[in-house]
GROMACS .gro file of C-alpha atoms in nm:
model
  470
    1UNK     CA    1  -0.014   0.018   0.005
    2UNK     CA    2   0.269   0.239   0.084
    3UNK     CA    3   0.480   0.202  -0.258
    4UNK     CA    4   0.128   0.223  -0.418
    5UNK     CA    5   0.089   0.614  -0.224
    6UNK     CA    6   0.420   0.689  -0.328
    7UNK     CA    7   0.367   0.626  -0.677
    8UNK     CA    8   0.065   0.840  -0.629
    9UNK     CA    9   0.258   1.142  -0.497
   10UNK     CA   10   0.512   1.103  -0.763
   11UNK     CA   11   0.270   1.096  -1.036
   12UNK     CA   12   0.099   1.397  -0.876
   13UNK     CA   13   0.431   1.613  -0.861
   14UNK     CA   14   0.553   1.509  -1.176
   15UNK     CA   15   0.227   1.633  -1.360
   16UNK     CA   16   0.295   1.959  -1.211
   17UNK     CA   17   0.676   1.948  -1.373
   18UNK     CA   18   0.589   1.804  -1.716
   19UNK     CA   19   0.331   2.064  -1.766
   20UNK     CA   20   0.617   2.361  -1.813
   21UNK     CA   21   0.859   2.133  -1.987
   22UNK     CA   22   0.581   2.009  -2.225
   23UNK     CA   23   0.411   2.340  -2.291
   24UNK     CA   24   0.773   2.525  -2.394
   25UNK     CA   25   0.822   2.405  -2.717
   26UNK     CA   26   0.449   2.444  -2.803
   27UNK     CA   27   0.501   2.783  -2.769
   28UNK     CA   28   0.588   2.876  -3.144
   29UNK     CA   29   0.254   2.688  -3.231
   30UNK     CA   30   0.028   2.851  -2.947
   31UNK     CA   31   0.185   3.185  -3.085
   32UNK     CA   32   0.103   3.111  -3.440
   33UNK     CA   33  -0.245   2.982  -3.355
   34UNK     CA   34  -0.371   3.263  -3.169
   35UNK     CA   35  -0.167   3.535  -3.310
   36UNK     CA   36   0.038   3.648  -2.964
   37UNK     CA   37   0.329   3.840  -2.952
   38UNK     CA   38   0.647   3.757  -2.744
   39UNK     CA   39   0.456   3.941  -2.409
   40UNK     CA   40   0.132   3.664  -2.459
   41UNK     CA   41   0.372   3.415  -2.471
   42UNK     CA   42   0.537   3.541  -2.129
   43UNK     CA   43   0.185   3.565  -1.962
   44UNK     CA   44   0.122   3.202  -2.091
   45UNK     CA   45   0.395   3.057  -1.912
   46UNK     CA   46   0.442   3.344  -1.638
   47UNK     CA   47   0.094   3.324  -1.498
   48UNK     CA   48   0.132   2.969  -1.428
   49UNK     CA   49   0.471   3.056  -1.223
   50UNK     CA   50   0.322   3.360  -1.056
   51UNK     CA   51   0.045   3.187  -0.882
   52UNK     CA   52   0.244   2.855  -0.836
   53UNK     CA   53   0.539   3.085  -0.636
   54UNK     CA   54   0.324   3.334  -0.487
   55UNK     CA   55   0.093   3.067  -0.348
   56UNK     CA   56   0.342   2.772  -0.237
   57UNK     CA   57   0.404   2.871   0.122
   58UNK     CA   58   0.045   2.916   0.176
   59UNK     CA   59  -0.011   2.564   0.013
   60UNK     CA   60   0.224   2.430   0.292
   61UNK     CA   61   0.003   2.632   0.604
   62UNK     CA   62  -0.298   2.495   0.477
   63UNK     CA   63  -0.188   2.144   0.465
   64UNK     CA   64  -0.122   2.238   0.845
   65UNK     CA   65  -0.465   2.345   0.880
   66UNK     CA   66  -0.635   2.078   0.694
   67UNK     CA   67  -0.421   1.765   0.674
   68UNK     CA   68  -0.151   1.696   0.381
   69UNK     CA   69  -0.407   1.394   0.235
   70UNK     CA   70  -0.700   1.626   0.182
   71UNK     CA   71  -0.491   1.930   0.042
   72UNK     CA   72  -0.290   1.733  -0.208
   73UNK     CA   73  -0.631   1.556  -0.351
   74UNK     CA   74  -0.766   1.895  -0.350
   75UNK     CA   75  -0.486   2.052  -0.571
   76UNK     CA   76  -0.470   1.734  -0.792
   77UNK     CA   77  -0.833   1.823  -0.851
   78UNK     CA   78  -0.793   2.162  -0.930
   79UNK     CA   79  -0.502   2.126  -1.176
   80UNK     CA   80  -0.655   1.812  -1.349
   81UNK     CA   81  -0.974   2.040  -1.409
   82UNK     CA   82  -0.805   2.338  -1.492
   83UNK     CA   83  -0.586   2.139  -1.738
   84UNK     CA   84  -0.898   2.034  -1.900
   85UNK     CA   85  -0.975   2.419  -1.941
   86UNK     CA   86  -0.660   2.542  -2.082
   87UNK     CA   87  -0.688   2.240  -2.316
   88UNK     CA   88  -1.020   2.354  -2.464
   89UNK     CA   89  -0.963   2.710  -2.457
   90UNK     CA   90  -0.951   2.925  -2.783
   91UNK     CA   91  -0.841   3.266  -2.703
   92UNK     CA   92  -0.566   3.339  -2.496
   93UNK     CA   93  -0.764   3.511  -2.216
   94UNK     CA   94  -0.915   3.188  -2.122
   95UNK     CA   95  -0.546   2.980  -2.154
   96UNK     CA   96  -0.386   3.227  -1.939
   97UNK     CA   97  -0.667   3.224  -1.687
   98UNK     CA   98  -0.653   2.857  -1.685
   99UNK     CA   99  -0.270   2.845  -1.623
  100UNK     CA  100  -0.296   3.073  -1.368
  101UNK     CA  101  -0.553   2.786  -1.215
  102UNK     CA  102  -0.318   2.539  -1.296
  103UNK     CA  103  -0.064   2.746  -1.052
  104UNK     CA  104  -0.340   2.723  -0.765
  105UNK     CA  105  -0.335   2.365  -0.811
  106UNK     CA  106   0.067   2.304  -0.816
  107UNK     CA  107   0.070   2.559  -0.541
  108UNK     CA  108  -0.160   2.315  -0.327
  109UNK     CA  109  -0.023   1.977  -0.411
  110UNK     CA  110   0.352   2.060  -0.434
  111UNK     CA  111   0.428   2.167  -0.049
  112UNK     CA  112   0.229   1.823   0.033
  113UNK     CA  113   0.435   1.627  -0.123
  114UNK     CA  114   0.728   1.553   0.132
  115UNK     CA  115   0.511   1.616   0.418
  116UNK     CA  116   0.272   1.286   0.300
  117UNK     CA  117   0.603   1.093   0.230
  118UNK     CA  118   0.726   1.127   0.581
  119UNK     CA  119   0.362   1.017   0.731
  120UNK     CA  120   0.353   0.745   0.456
  121UNK     CA  121   0.743   0.621   0.533
  122UNK     CA  122   0.805   0.658   0.923
  123UNK     CA  123   1.122   0.420   0.873
  124UNK     CA  124   1.423   0.679   0.759
  125UNK     CA  125   1.636   0.396   0.510
  126UNK     CA  126   1.288   0.344   0.333
  127UNK     CA  127   1.192   0.716   0.330
  128UNK     CA  128   1.512   0.799   0.173
  129UNK     CA  129   1.468   0.548  -0.093
  130UNK     CA  130   1.110   0.693  -0.138
  131UNK     CA  131   1.243   1.062  -0.159
  132UNK     CA  132   1.485   0.960  -0.452
  133UNK     CA  133   1.236   0.810  -0.631
  134UNK     CA  134   1.025   1.105  -0.596
  135UNK     CA  135   1.286   1.365  -0.693
  136UNK     CA  136   1.370   1.149  -1.014
  137UNK     CA  137   1.052   1.342  -1.108
  138UNK     CA  138   1.186   1.652  -1.181
  139UNK     CA  139   1.485   1.506  -1.420
  140UNK     CA  140   1.252   1.286  -1.588
  141UNK     CA  141   1.006   1.563  -1.670
  142UNK     CA  142   1.294   1.749  -1.838
  143UNK     CA  143   1.399   1.485  -2.071
  144UNK     CA  144   1.038   1.399  -2.163
  145UNK     CA  145   0.872   1.708  -2.150
  146UNK     CA  146   1.041   1.912  -2.452
  147UNK     CA  147   0.994   1.595  -2.671
  148UNK     CA  148   0.635   1.525  -2.601
  149UNK     CA  149   0.521   1.865  -2.628
  150UNK     CA  150   0.713   1.885  -2.969
  151UNK     CA  151   0.536   1.535  -3.090
  152UNK     CA  152   0.197   1.693  -2.953
  153UNK     CA  153   0.219   2.042  -3.110
  154UNK     CA  154   0.329   1.892  -3.485
  155UNK     CA  155   0.111   1.610  -3.461
  156UNK     CA  156  -0.193   1.706  -3.278
  157UNK     CA  157  -0.338   2.015  -3.206
  158UNK     CA  158  -0.174   2.205  -2.908
  159UNK     CA  159  -0.440   2.180  -2.643
  160UNK     CA  160  -0.339   1.848  -2.622
  161UNK     CA  161  -0.007   1.928  -2.449
  162UNK     CA  162  -0.264   2.031  -2.141
  163UNK     CA  163  -0.490   1.757  -2.218
  164UNK     CA  164  -0.290   1.505  -2.122
  165UNK     CA  165  -0.283   1.577  -1.794
  166UNK     CA  166  -0.661   1.517  -1.750
  167UNK     CA  167  -0.637   1.086  -1.745
  168UNK     CA  168  -0.344   1.122  -1.554
  169UNK     CA  169  -0.486   1.353  -1.293
  170UNK     CA  170  -0.799   1.137  -1.302
  171UNK     CA  171  -0.604   0.816  -1.257
  172UNK     CA  172  -0.387   0.975  -0.975
  173UNK     CA  173  -0.656   1.139  -0.807
  174UNK     CA  174  -0.810   0.755  -0.740
  175UNK     CA  175  -0.478   0.611  -0.655
  176UNK     CA  176  -0.401   0.881  -0.391
  177UNK     CA  177  -0.788   0.853  -0.289
  178UNK     CA  178  -0.725   0.472  -0.204
  179UNK     CA  179  -0.374   0.421  -0.141
  180UNK     CA  180  -0.297   0.764   0.104
  181UNK     CA  181  -0.422   0.742   0.461
  182UNK     CA  182  -0.552   1.037   0.614
  183UNK     CA  183  -0.296   1.280   0.796
  184UNK     CA  184  -0.183   1.105   1.171
  185UNK     CA  185  -0.163   1.428   1.312
  186UNK     CA  186  -0.266   1.792   1.207
  187UNK     CA  187  -0.095   2.104   1.314
  188UNK     CA  188  -0.268   2.407   1.349
  189UNK     CA  189  -0.148   2.762   1.250
  190UNK     CA  190  -0.251   3.094   1.121
  191UNK     CA  191  -0.245   3.152   0.771
  192UNK     CA  192  -0.069   3.511   0.758
  193UNK     CA  193  -0.275   3.649   0.498
  194UNK     CA  194  -0.118   4.018   0.500
  195UNK     CA  195   0.206   3.816   0.387
  196UNK     CA  196   0.016   3.644   0.151
  197UNK     CA  197  -0.170   3.952   0.003
  198UNK     CA  198   0.178   4.164   0.005
  199UNK     CA  199   0.363   3.921  -0.191
  200UNK     CA  200   0.129   3.855  -0.436
  201UNK     CA  201   0.083   4.208  -0.519
  202UNK     CA  202   0.418   4.284  -0.534
  203UNK     CA  203   0.512   3.974  -0.771
  204UNK     CA  204   0.205   4.055  -0.984
  205UNK     CA  205   0.294   4.426  -0.991
  206UNK     CA  206   0.623   4.360  -1.083
  207UNK     CA  207   0.553   4.072  -1.370
  208UNK     CA  208   0.303   4.333  -1.541
  209UNK     CA  209   0.583   4.600  -1.571
  210UNK     CA  210   0.851   4.345  -1.690
  211UNK     CA  211   0.611   4.191  -1.942
  212UNK     CA  212   0.432   4.482  -2.035
  213UNK     CA  213   0.690   4.762  -2.015
  214UNK     CA  214   0.803   4.725  -2.383
  215UNK     CA  215   0.471   4.778  -2.548
  216UNK     CA  216   0.333   5.072  -2.302
  217UNK     CA  217   0.674   5.244  -2.241
  218UNK     CA  218   0.908   5.191  -1.977
  219UNK     CA  219   0.846   5.545  -1.857
  220UNK     CA  220   0.457   5.543  -1.913
  221UNK     CA  221   0.211   5.624  -1.593
  222UNK     CA  222   0.099   5.249  -1.596
  223UNK     CA  223   0.470   5.086  -1.590
  224UNK     CA  224   0.607   5.331  -1.320
  225UNK     CA  225   0.296   5.289  -1.120
  226UNK     CA  226   0.358   4.898  -1.141
  227UNK     CA  227   0.702   4.920  -1.057
  228UNK     CA  228   0.594   5.156  -0.752
  229UNK     CA  229   0.353   4.879  -0.617
  230UNK     CA  230   0.548   4.662  -0.654
  231UNK     CA  231   0.854   4.824  -0.423
  232UNK     CA  232   0.552   4.926  -0.182
  233UNK     CA  233   0.450   4.589  -0.154
  234UNK     CA  234   0.802   4.390  -0.104
  235UNK     CA  235   0.829   4.645   0.135
  236UNK     CA  236   0.520   4.584   0.332
  237UNK     CA  237   0.598   4.191   0.272
  238UNK     CA  238   0.930   4.235   0.463
  239UNK     CA  239   0.766   4.483   0.756
  240UNK     CA  240   0.491   4.221   0.789
  241UNK     CA  241   0.691   3.912   0.804
  242UNK     CA  242   0.947   4.082   1.105
  243UNK     CA  243   0.655   4.152   1.252
  244UNK     CA  244   0.442   3.847   1.241
  245UNK     CA  245   0.385   3.557   1.497
  246UNK     CA  246   0.392   3.299   1.252
  247UNK     CA  247   0.578   3.431   0.962
  248UNK     CA  248   0.537   3.313   0.609
  249UNK     CA  249   0.899   3.327   0.570
  250UNK     CA  250   1.147   3.360   0.870
  251UNK     CA  251   1.373   3.606   0.782
  252UNK     CA  252   1.628   3.529   1.035
  253UNK     CA  253   1.756   3.243   0.817
  254UNK     CA  254   1.882   3.506   0.584
  255UNK     CA  255   2.155   3.574   0.873
  256UNK     CA  256   2.294   3.223   0.776
  257UNK     CA  257   2.578   3.275   0.515
  258UNK     CA  258   2.519   2.974   0.350
  259UNK     CA  259   2.155   2.987   0.320
  260UNK     CA  260   2.158   3.336   0.166
  261UNK     CA  261   2.436   3.268  -0.041
  262UNK     CA  262   2.333   2.965  -0.160
  263UNK     CA  263   1.977   3.081  -0.218
  264UNK     CA  264   2.114   3.378  -0.428
  265UNK     CA  265   2.295   3.097  -0.634
  266UNK     CA  266   2.027   2.879  -0.693
  267UNK     CA  267   1.843   3.209  -0.801
  268UNK     CA  268   2.088   3.236  -1.047
  269UNK     CA  269   2.072   2.877  -1.180
  270UNK     CA  270   1.675   2.904  -1.169
  271UNK     CA  271   1.734   3.236  -1.357
  272UNK     CA  272   1.958   3.098  -1.633
  273UNK     CA  273   1.732   2.744  -1.696
  274UNK     CA  274   1.376   2.895  -1.678
  275UNK     CA  275   1.454   3.171  -1.933
  276UNK     CA  276   1.710   2.973  -2.170
  277UNK     CA  277   1.393   2.701  -2.210
  278UNK     CA  278   1.166   2.962  -2.284
  279UNK     CA  279   1.337   3.146  -2.547
  280UNK     CA  280   1.540   2.874  -2.713
  281UNK     CA  281   1.255   2.659  -2.797
  282UNK     CA  282   1.125   3.000  -3.014
  283UNK     CA  283   1.498   3.065  -3.171
  284UNK     CA  284   1.499   2.686  -3.244
  285UNK     CA  285   1.159   2.678  -3.461
  286UNK     CA  286   1.127   3.041  -3.585
  287UNK     CA  287   1.506   3.094  -3.666
  288UNK     CA  288   1.679   2.808  -3.713
  289UNK     CA  289   1.405   2.605  -3.908
  290UNK     CA  290   1.341   2.318  -3.653
  291UNK     CA  291   1.020   2.122  -3.651
  292UNK     CA  292   0.851   2.098  -3.296
  293UNK     CA  293   0.979   1.747  -3.249
  294UNK     CA  294   1.328   1.851  -3.374
  295UNK     CA  295   1.319   2.108  -3.113
  296UNK     CA  296   1.190   1.895  -2.859
  297UNK     CA  297   1.430   1.655  -2.893
  298UNK     CA  298   1.712   1.877  -2.905
  299UNK     CA  299   1.656   1.938  -2.532
  300UNK     CA  300   1.683   1.544  -2.451
  301UNK     CA  301   2.056   1.497  -2.450
  302UNK     CA  302   2.113   1.847  -2.228
  303UNK     CA  303   1.837   1.694  -1.968
  304UNK     CA  304   1.996   1.361  -1.960
  305UNK     CA  305   2.344   1.506  -1.889
  306UNK     CA  306   2.215   1.713  -1.664
  307UNK     CA  307   2.008   1.420  -1.463
  308UNK     CA  308   2.393   1.208  -1.466
  309UNK     CA  309   2.551   1.493  -1.319
  310UNK     CA  310   2.311   1.581  -1.063
  311UNK     CA  311   2.365   1.223  -0.930
  312UNK     CA  312   2.763   1.265  -0.942
  313UNK     CA  313   2.734   1.614  -0.784
  314UNK     CA  314   2.739   1.529  -0.438
  315UNK     CA  315   3.057   1.315  -0.491
  316UNK     CA  316   3.241   1.616  -0.691
  317UNK     CA  317   3.126   1.840  -0.405
  318UNK     CA  318   3.307   1.614  -0.168
  319UNK     CA  319   3.637   1.592  -0.340
  320UNK     CA  320   3.648   1.968  -0.452
  321UNK     CA  321   3.458   2.172  -0.174
  322UNK     CA  322   3.103   2.289  -0.236
  323UNK     CA  323   3.191   2.661  -0.340
  324UNK     CA  324   3.418   2.534  -0.621
  325UNK     CA  325   3.199   2.311  -0.724
  326UNK     CA  326   2.878   2.546  -0.775
  327UNK     CA  327   3.160   2.816  -0.913
  328UNK     CA  328   3.259   2.550  -1.180
  329UNK     CA  329   2.905   2.527  -1.269
  330UNK     CA  330   2.786   2.837  -1.339
  331UNK     CA  331   3.103   2.905  -1.504
  332UNK     CA  332   3.038   2.637  -1.767
  333UNK     CA  333   2.678   2.748  -1.765
  334UNK     CA  334   2.790   3.091  -1.865
  335UNK     CA  335   2.999   2.970  -2.134
  336UNK     CA  336   2.763   2.754  -2.284
  337UNK     CA  337   2.503   3.063  -2.277
  338UNK     CA  338   2.762   3.290  -2.465
  339UNK     CA  339   2.883   3.047  -2.709
  340UNK     CA  340   2.505   3.009  -2.809
  341UNK     CA  341   2.472   3.352  -2.874
  342UNK     CA  342   2.742   3.305  -3.129
  343UNK     CA  343   2.494   3.077  -3.359
  344UNK     CA  344   2.378   3.262  -3.670
  345UNK     CA  345   2.026   3.163  -3.868
  346UNK     CA  346   2.221   2.935  -4.076
  347UNK     CA  347   2.301   2.718  -3.771
  348UNK     CA  348   2.258   2.335  -3.759
  349UNK     CA  349   2.179   2.131  -3.461
  350UNK     CA  350   2.579   2.048  -3.470
  351UNK     CA  351   2.645   2.402  -3.382
  352UNK     CA  352   2.409   2.389  -3.089
  353UNK     CA  353   2.455   2.053  -2.950
  354UNK     CA  354   2.798   2.097  -2.770
  355UNK     CA  355   2.680   2.412  -2.625
  356UNK     CA  356   2.348   2.264  -2.503
  357UNK     CA  357   2.567   1.972  -2.330
  358UNK     CA  358   2.799   2.215  -2.173
  359UNK     CA  359   2.501   2.393  -2.035
  360UNK     CA  360   2.363   2.059  -1.858
  361UNK     CA  361   2.721   1.949  -1.756
  362UNK     CA  362   2.712   2.288  -1.545
  363UNK     CA  363   2.345   2.278  -1.447
  364UNK     CA  364   2.389   1.925  -1.291
  365UNK     CA  365   2.692   2.038  -1.081
  366UNK     CA  366   2.445   2.270  -0.895
  367UNK     CA  367   2.150   2.012  -0.828
  368UNK     CA  368   2.334   1.913  -0.492
  369UNK     CA  369   2.289   2.285  -0.379
  370UNK     CA  370   1.982   2.223  -0.203
  371UNK     CA  371   2.117   1.940   0.016
  372UNK     CA  372   2.385   2.136   0.093
  373UNK     CA  373   2.168   2.449   0.184
  374UNK     CA  374   1.912   2.220   0.435
  375UNK     CA  375   2.218   2.060   0.559
  376UNK     CA  376   2.357   2.382   0.674
  377UNK     CA  377   2.007   2.446   0.886
  378UNK     CA  378   1.937   2.420   1.242
  379UNK     CA  379   1.820   2.146   1.363
  380UNK     CA  380   1.412   2.195   1.330
  381UNK     CA  381   1.465   2.478   1.045
  382UNK     CA  382   1.528   2.275   0.730
  383UNK     CA  383   1.143   2.224   0.672
  384UNK     CA  384   1.125   2.639   0.670
  385UNK     CA  385   1.383   2.652   0.451
  386UNK     CA  386   1.302   2.401   0.221
  387UNK     CA  387   0.986   2.589   0.154
  388UNK     CA  388   1.192   2.929   0.126
  389UNK     CA  389   1.411   2.735  -0.131
  390UNK     CA  390   1.133   2.613  -0.360
  391UNK     CA  391   0.969   2.951  -0.360
  392UNK     CA  392   1.274   3.145  -0.434
  393UNK     CA  393   1.323   2.888  -0.711
  394UNK     CA  394   1.024   2.995  -0.859
  395UNK     CA  395   1.030   3.341  -0.855
  396UNK     CA  396   1.385   3.351  -0.995
  397UNK     CA  397   1.285   3.134  -1.249
  398UNK     CA  398   0.983   3.396  -1.335
  399UNK     CA  399   1.244   3.707  -1.338
  400UNK     CA  400   1.440   3.506  -1.585
  401UNK     CA  401   1.153   3.508  -1.849
  402UNK     CA  402   1.021   3.817  -1.748
  403UNK     CA  403   1.354   4.022  -1.720
  404UNK     CA  404   1.515   3.835  -2.044
  405UNK     CA  405   1.132   3.906  -2.212
  406UNK     CA  406   1.218   4.232  -2.118
  407UNK     CA  407   1.538   4.307  -2.242
  408UNK     CA  408   1.455   4.091  -2.598
  409UNK     CA  409   1.119   4.304  -2.647
  410UNK     CA  410   1.323   4.629  -2.614
  411UNK     CA  411   1.565   4.501  -2.828
  412UNK     CA  412   1.378   4.405  -3.112
  413UNK     CA  413   1.122   4.684  -3.091
  414UNK     CA  414   1.411   4.932  -3.114
  415UNK     CA  415   1.555   4.720  -3.442
  416UNK     CA  416   1.429   4.884  -3.789
  417UNK     CA  417   1.533   4.523  -3.952
  418UNK     CA  418   1.311   4.262  -4.082
  419UNK     CA  419   1.122   4.076  -3.807
  420UNK     CA  420   1.346   3.745  -3.758
  421UNK     CA  421   1.630   3.929  -3.846
  422UNK     CA  422   1.562   4.144  -3.557
  423UNK     CA  423   1.449   3.852  -3.312
  424UNK     CA  424   1.763   3.666  -3.356
  425UNK     CA  425   1.952   3.981  -3.318
  426UNK     CA  426   1.736   4.050  -2.964
  427UNK     CA  427   1.809   3.687  -2.880
  428UNK     CA  428   2.175   3.690  -2.909
  429UNK     CA  429   2.211   4.015  -2.703
  430UNK     CA  430   1.969   3.841  -2.480
  431UNK     CA  431   2.197   3.539  -2.430
  432UNK     CA  432   2.524   3.763  -2.336
  433UNK     CA  433   2.288   3.932  -2.093
  434UNK     CA  434   2.169   3.596  -1.919
  435UNK     CA  435   2.569   3.492  -1.949
  436UNK     CA  436   2.677   3.788  -1.752
  437UNK     CA  437   2.425   3.742  -1.493
  438UNK     CA  438   2.505   3.370  -1.429
  439UNK     CA  439   2.877   3.456  -1.438
  440UNK     CA  440   2.828   3.711  -1.175
  441UNK     CA  441   2.668   3.382  -0.929
  442UNK     CA  442   3.068   3.275  -0.935
  443UNK     CA  443   3.226   3.498  -0.660
  444UNK     CA  444   2.900   3.454  -0.449
  445UNK     CA  445   2.958   3.050  -0.449
  446UNK     CA  446   3.313   3.097  -0.355
  447UNK     CA  447   3.265   3.336  -0.064
  448UNK     CA  448   2.961   3.229   0.082
  449UNK     CA  449   2.996   2.848   0.036
  450UNK     CA  450   3.359   2.787   0.139
  451UNK     CA  451   3.386   2.535   0.398
  452UNK     CA  452   3.367   2.669   0.776
  453UNK     CA  453   3.647   2.613   0.971
  454UNK     CA  454   3.660   2.329   1.218
  455UNK     CA  455   3.506   2.388   1.573
  456UNK     CA  456   3.883   2.313   1.703
  457UNK     CA  457   4.024   2.599   1.539
  458UNK     CA  458   3.789   2.859   1.639
  459UNK     CA  459   3.840   3.043   2.007
  460UNK     CA  460   3.685   2.880   2.302
  461UNK     CA  461   3.460   3.190   2.370
  462UNK     CA  462   3.275   3.121   2.044
  463UNK     CA  463   2.952   2.962   1.990
  464UNK     CA  464   2.982   2.614   1.900
  465UNK     CA  465   2.987   2.605   1.478
  466UNK     CA  466   2.714   2.431   1.285
  467UNK     CA  467   2.723   2.160   1.088
  468UNK     CA  468   3.000   2.174   0.783
  469UNK     CA  469   2.843   2.230   0.481
  470UNK     CA  470   2.898   1.965   0.228
   0.00000   0.00000   0.00000
C-alpha cells in the first residue's frame, strides 16, 4: 500500500513539472494559432509560475490546517480541471486564466508531497529511497517534456499538451484516494493573510511591469505605477514578516551565510534555466527552422547530462568543495550561454548540441546545492528553509522569463530590420546578458559556500559551529 501511495504522490508531482516542460516547445505553435506577441507568450508561462510561487508557502500552511492528504487531493482536482480548461481554450485570455488556475493546483499539491512521504514512510531508510524516487520526477520531466510537447504540437492540436494531464490526473486522484491514508496528526497555524496579499501584489505588479513595459513604454504612468506598487508591496511584505507571530518566511534564516549565499546562487541557476528553456524553443523553431519534434528532442541530451551530473554532484562536491563545484557549474553554464549567442540563422543542430551539453553539465553540478543549504540549517529549521528555497526557485525562474523577455522585446522593438533578423539579434543580445548574470554568481558561490573552519580551530569563547557544509 505504501509504495502505491508513493506512486500517487510522485505522479502528482511529475504532472506539475511536466506541464511547464511540455508547454515551452509548443509556444511557437500557440503563438501562430492565437496570433500572440512575445508578451502574450510570457503571460501564458508566467501566469502559472506567478501563482505557483505566490501561493506555495500558503499551500504548506493550509496543509497544517486541513491535513496534507486533503490538500493534495484538492490541488490534484484543481490542477486536472484547469488543465482541461487550458486544453479546450480558444483564446489567449481563457488560456492565461486556466494556466493561473493550474498554478493554484500546483501550489496546493506540491508542498504536501514531502509531508506525505514522511507520513507514509516513517522508517528513515525507506523514506530516503522514497524521496529519491520522488525526486527523479523532475529530471524525468525535463527529458520527456520537450520531446512530448514537440510531438504533440506537430502532429496533434496544441491543446493536447494540457489535455494529457486529465487522464493522468484522474488516475492519480483515484490512486491517492485509495492508497494515501489521512494525516496522522494536524498542526494548526494562522495563515498569515497580510503577508500572502503583500507578496502576491508585489509579484504580480513586477511581472506586469516587466512583461508590458516594452509595449506600453517604460516611462509610461502605468508601468511606473506598477514598479512603484511592486516596491511598496515588497517593503510591506518584509515589514509584515518581521513582526508576524507565524510569518510565511522566517527572515532570520537569511542571517546564515550558507543559506543566503546558496539561495542567491540557486536563484541565478533558476534564472538561467527558465529563461533559456523559454526563449530557445522559439529560437530553434522560428530562426533555425527546426520542427517542433526536432526542437523538443534537441533538449533531451541536455536534460540527460544534467540528470547524470546531478547524481554525481554530491561526490564531486565532497572532493573539490561545494563552493568550487558550484562556481565551476556556473562558469560552464555561462560559457555555454555565451557560445550559443554566436550561432547564426544558418546554424545546425551540430552547432547547438555542444553548448547544450556543456550547459547541462554545468547545471547538473548545482543540483546538490539544495541538500547543502538544508544541511547547513540548524536542527528543526530545514523544513522552513526548504519552503523558502522552493519559492525562491520559482520566483527567480519567473524573473528569468520576464527580465530576459523585457530585454529581448526592447531590443527587438528598437530594431529596424526584418522581423526574423530583429528577433535573432535581440535573442543573441539577451543571451549575452544572461551569460553575464550567470557568471556573476561565481564569486557569490566562492565566498558564501566556502567550507567553515573546524570547531577546534575557533577560539573557545565562540559559540559551537553549525554542521559543516557539504
